[in-house]
Amino acid sequence: MRKSGTLHIILEIVTILSNIIIGVTILTFIAYQHQEGLDLNKSFIGSIVLAIGATEMVEFLSLKTLAKLRNIPNAVVALLSMILGILLMTLDMELATACVVWGICSIAFQVVKIVNAGINILKQPFLNVVIIILCVTEAIFAIFLIANTVEALDHHFIFIGISLLVEAFILLVEFLIHRYQK
C-alpha cells in the first residue's frame, strides 16, 4: 500500500475515533453535570466547538484530491468553527451571549454543510443524506439555543453528542464498505 493511502486510512480512523470520543465526552459530562450540580460554561462550549472543528478538518484532510476540491466549503466551516471555539474560550462574554453567538454561527455552518452535502450526494448518497438530516436537525436545535439560550444548552449538547456518535457510525460503515469493496 502506498504511503498516501496509509495516511488517508489513518486520518479516516482518527476522524471516526474523534467523533466517538467527543460525543461520549459530551454525553458523559451532561449526565455527570446533572448528578453533581455543575454548570456548563463558555470554556466547555468553546472547547467542544474547537474539537468538532478540528475533527472536521482532519476529515477534510483524509479525503482524496478530487473529493477535497468538492469539499472545500466544509474545510472553511471547520476552520471557522475552530476560530469560533477559540473566541468562545478567550473572549469575556456572558454565557447567554455565547449561546446566541454559537447558535447563529451554527445555523450558518449547517447551511454550508447542507449545500455541500447536496452537491456531493451522488458521490456518497448514504453518508450525505445522513449529514443533511443531522445538519437540518442541528439547525433547528440552534434556533432553540438562540431563543432559550442557557435553558436550551443541555438539549443542544445532548443532540450534538448523539449526532457525533451517529456520524461516527456512518463513517465507520463507509470506511468498511470502501475497504472491503475492492
Short mmCIF file of C-alpha atoms in Angstrom, two decimals:
data_model
loop_
_atom_site.label_atom_id
_atom_site.label_comp_id
_atom_site.label_asym_id
_atom_site.label_seq_id
_atom_site.Cartn_x
_atom_site.Cartn_y
_atom_site.Cartn_z
CA MET A 1 0.00 0.00 0.00
CA ARG A 2 1.24 3.48 -0.83
CA LYS A 3 2.08 5.96 1.91
CA SER A 4 -0.66 8.36 0.84
CA GLY A 5 -3.19 5.51 1.05
CA THR A 6 -1.97 4.68 4.53
CA LEU A 7 -2.21 8.32 5.57
CA HIS A 8 -5.80 8.53 4.30
CA ILE A 9 -6.72 5.40 6.26
CA ILE A 10 -5.11 6.74 9.44
CA LEU A 11 -6.90 10.09 9.08
CA GLU A 12 -10.23 8.34 8.48
CA ILE A 13 -9.73 6.27 11.64
CA VAL A 14 -8.74 9.39 13.61
CA THR A 15 -11.92 11.11 12.41
CA ILE A 16 -14.10 8.19 13.48
CA LEU A 17 -12.41 7.91 16.88
CA SER A 18 -12.54 11.69 17.43
CA ASN A 19 -16.29 11.76 16.76
CA ILE A 20 -16.80 8.91 19.19
CA ILE A 21 -14.62 10.48 21.88
CA ILE A 22 -16.19 13.93 21.60
CA GLY A 23 -19.74 12.50 21.50
CA VAL A 24 -19.17 10.29 24.54
CA THR A 25 -17.45 13.16 26.38
CA ILE A 26 -20.40 15.47 25.81
CA LEU A 27 -22.99 12.90 26.88
CA THR A 28 -20.93 11.86 29.91
CA PHE A 29 -20.42 15.46 31.01
CA ILE A 30 -24.12 16.25 30.67
CA ALA A 31 -25.04 13.19 32.74
CA TYR A 32 -22.33 13.93 35.33
CA GLN A 33 -23.29 17.58 35.44
CA HIS A 34 -26.85 16.73 36.48
CA GLN A 35 -25.61 14.33 39.17
CA GLU A 36 -23.08 16.75 40.66
CA GLY A 37 -24.97 20.01 40.08
CA LEU A 38 -22.26 21.51 37.86
CA ASP A 39 -22.98 24.30 35.41
CA LEU A 40 -21.97 24.44 31.77
CA ASN A 41 -19.65 27.32 30.94
CA LYS A 42 -18.40 29.03 27.81
CA SER A 43 -14.99 27.34 28.11
CA PHE A 44 -16.66 23.94 27.76
CA ILE A 45 -18.69 25.22 24.82
CA GLY A 46 -15.60 26.67 23.17
CA SER A 47 -13.55 23.53 23.67
CA ILE A 48 -16.27 21.35 22.16
CA VAL A 49 -16.70 23.69 19.17
CA LEU A 50 -12.91 23.73 18.70
CA ALA A 51 -12.68 19.93 18.93
CA ILE A 52 -15.52 19.44 16.43
CA GLY A 53 -13.88 21.90 14.03
CA ALA A 54 -10.53 20.14 14.35
CA THR A 55 -12.19 16.77 13.71
CA GLU A 56 -13.92 18.15 10.61
CA MET A 57 -10.58 19.49 9.38
CA VAL A 58 -8.99 16.05 9.84
CA GLU A 59 -11.94 14.56 7.98
CA PHE A 60 -11.30 17.00 5.12
CA LEU A 61 -7.60 16.09 5.07
CA SER A 62 -8.48 12.40 4.89
CA LEU A 63 -10.21 12.87 1.54
CA LYS A 64 -8.61 12.08 -1.78
CA THR A 65 -7.59 15.00 -4.03
CA LEU A 66 -10.78 15.17 -6.12
CA ALA A 67 -13.01 14.83 -3.08
CA LYS A 68 -11.07 17.64 -1.36
CA LEU A 69 -11.89 20.00 -4.18
CA ARG A 70 -15.61 19.22 -3.82
CA ASN A 71 -15.48 19.67 -0.04
CA ILE A 72 -13.62 22.98 0.30
CA PRO A 73 -16.72 24.65 1.86
CA ASN A 74 -16.58 22.07 4.67
CA ALA A 75 -12.91 22.91 5.26
CA VAL A 76 -13.79 26.60 5.52
CA VAL A 77 -16.56 25.77 8.02
CA ALA A 78 -14.12 23.61 10.02
CA LEU A 79 -11.58 26.45 10.15
CA LEU A 80 -14.25 28.97 11.16
CA SER A 81 -15.52 26.54 13.79
CA MET A 82 -12.04 26.25 15.30
CA ILE A 83 -11.73 30.06 15.34
CA LEU A 84 -15.17 30.34 16.97
CA GLY A 85 -14.17 27.79 19.61
CA ILE A 86 -11.04 29.75 20.48
CA LEU A 87 -13.01 33.01 20.61
CA LEU A 88 -15.67 31.50 22.86
CA MET A 89 -12.98 30.29 25.25
CA THR A 90 -10.99 33.52 25.34
CA LEU A 91 -13.42 36.43 24.98
CA ASP A 92 -15.08 37.84 28.06
CA MET A 93 -18.81 37.37 27.47
CA GLU A 94 -21.85 36.11 29.30
CA LEU A 95 -22.94 32.50 28.82
CA ALA A 96 -26.23 33.64 27.26
CA THR A 97 -24.35 35.76 24.73
CA ALA A 98 -22.06 32.84 23.93
CA CYS A 99 -25.15 30.68 23.30
CA VAL A 100 -26.60 33.23 20.88
CA VAL A 101 -23.29 33.63 19.03
CA TRP A 102 -22.83 29.86 18.85
CA GLY A 103 -26.42 29.38 17.67
CA ILE A 104 -26.13 31.95 14.88
CA CYS A 105 -22.78 30.56 13.72
CA SER A 106 -24.11 27.02 13.94
CA ILE A 107 -27.03 27.84 11.64
CA ALA A 108 -24.67 29.41 9.10
CA PHE A 109 -22.30 26.43 9.32
CA GLN A 110 -25.16 23.95 8.89
CA VAL A 111 -26.44 25.75 5.79
CA VAL A 112 -23.00 25.46 4.17
CA LYS A 113 -22.76 21.77 5.13
CA ILE A 114 -26.25 21.06 3.75
CA VAL A 115 -25.41 22.72 0.43
CA ASN A 116 -22.08 20.88 0.24
CA ALA A 117 -23.69 17.52 1.07
CA GLY A 118 -26.38 18.22 -1.53
CA ILE A 119 -23.74 18.85 -4.18
CA ASN A 120 -21.91 15.64 -3.24
CA ILE A 121 -24.98 13.47 -2.71
CA LEU A 122 -24.38 11.40 -5.84
CA LYS A 123 -20.79 10.58 -4.80
CA GLN A 124 -21.70 9.16 -1.36
CA PRO A 125 -25.51 9.11 -1.07
CA PHE A 126 -25.76 7.23 2.24
CA LEU A 127 -23.32 9.49 4.10
CA ASN A 128 -24.59 12.74 2.59
CA VAL A 129 -28.27 12.02 3.23
CA VAL A 130 -27.49 11.35 6.89
CA ILE A 131 -25.36 14.52 7.04
CA ILE A 132 -28.23 16.56 5.58
CA ILE A 133 -30.66 15.16 8.15
CA LEU A 134 -28.24 15.81 11.02
CA CYS A 135 -27.48 19.35 9.79
CA VAL A 136 -31.15 20.28 9.44
CA THR A 137 -31.85 18.94 12.93
CA GLU A 138 -28.84 20.75 14.38
CA ALA A 139 -30.01 24.00 12.77
CA ILE A 140 -33.39 23.52 14.47
CA PHE A 141 -31.66 22.94 17.82
CA ALA A 142 -29.55 26.06 17.16
CA ILE A 143 -32.75 28.09 16.73
CA PHE A 144 -33.91 26.83 20.13
CA LEU A 145 -30.47 27.70 21.53
CA ILE A 146 -30.80 31.27 20.26
CA ALA A 147 -34.34 31.59 21.61
CA ASN A 148 -33.84 29.95 25.02
CA THR A 149 -30.06 30.43 25.46
CA VAL A 150 -28.84 28.72 28.64
CA GLU A 151 -32.06 26.73 29.18
CA ALA A 152 -31.62 25.00 25.80
CA LEU A 153 -27.91 24.34 26.22
CA ASP A 154 -28.26 20.84 27.72
CA HIS A 155 -30.61 19.71 24.94
CA HIS A 156 -28.35 21.19 22.29
CA PHE A 157 -25.34 19.37 23.72
CA ILE A 158 -27.24 16.09 24.02
CA PHE A 159 -28.20 16.33 20.35
CA ILE A 160 -24.62 17.14 19.32
CA GLY A 161 -23.30 14.18 21.32
CA ILE A 162 -25.78 11.81 19.70
CA SER A 163 -25.18 13.39 16.29
CA LEU A 164 -21.43 12.82 16.57
CA LEU A 165 -21.97 9.19 17.52
CA VAL A 166 -24.34 8.68 14.58
CA GLU A 167 -21.85 10.33 12.23
CA ALA A 168 -19.04 8.14 13.61
CA PHE A 169 -21.16 5.04 12.96
CA ILE A 170 -21.93 6.14 9.39
CA LEU A 171 -18.27 6.98 8.76
CA LEU A 172 -17.28 3.56 10.11
CA VAL A 173 -19.78 1.84 7.80
CA GLU A 174 -18.50 3.88 4.83
CA PHE A 175 -14.91 3.09 5.82
CA LEU A 176 -15.61 -0.64 5.97
CA ILE A 177 -17.56 -0.60 2.69
CA HIS A 178 -14.72 1.15 0.87
CA ARG A 179 -12.05 -1.14 2.34
CA TYR A 180 -13.83 -4.43 1.56
CA GLN A 181 -15.43 -3.33 -1.69
CA LYS A 182 -12.21 -3.80 -3.65
#
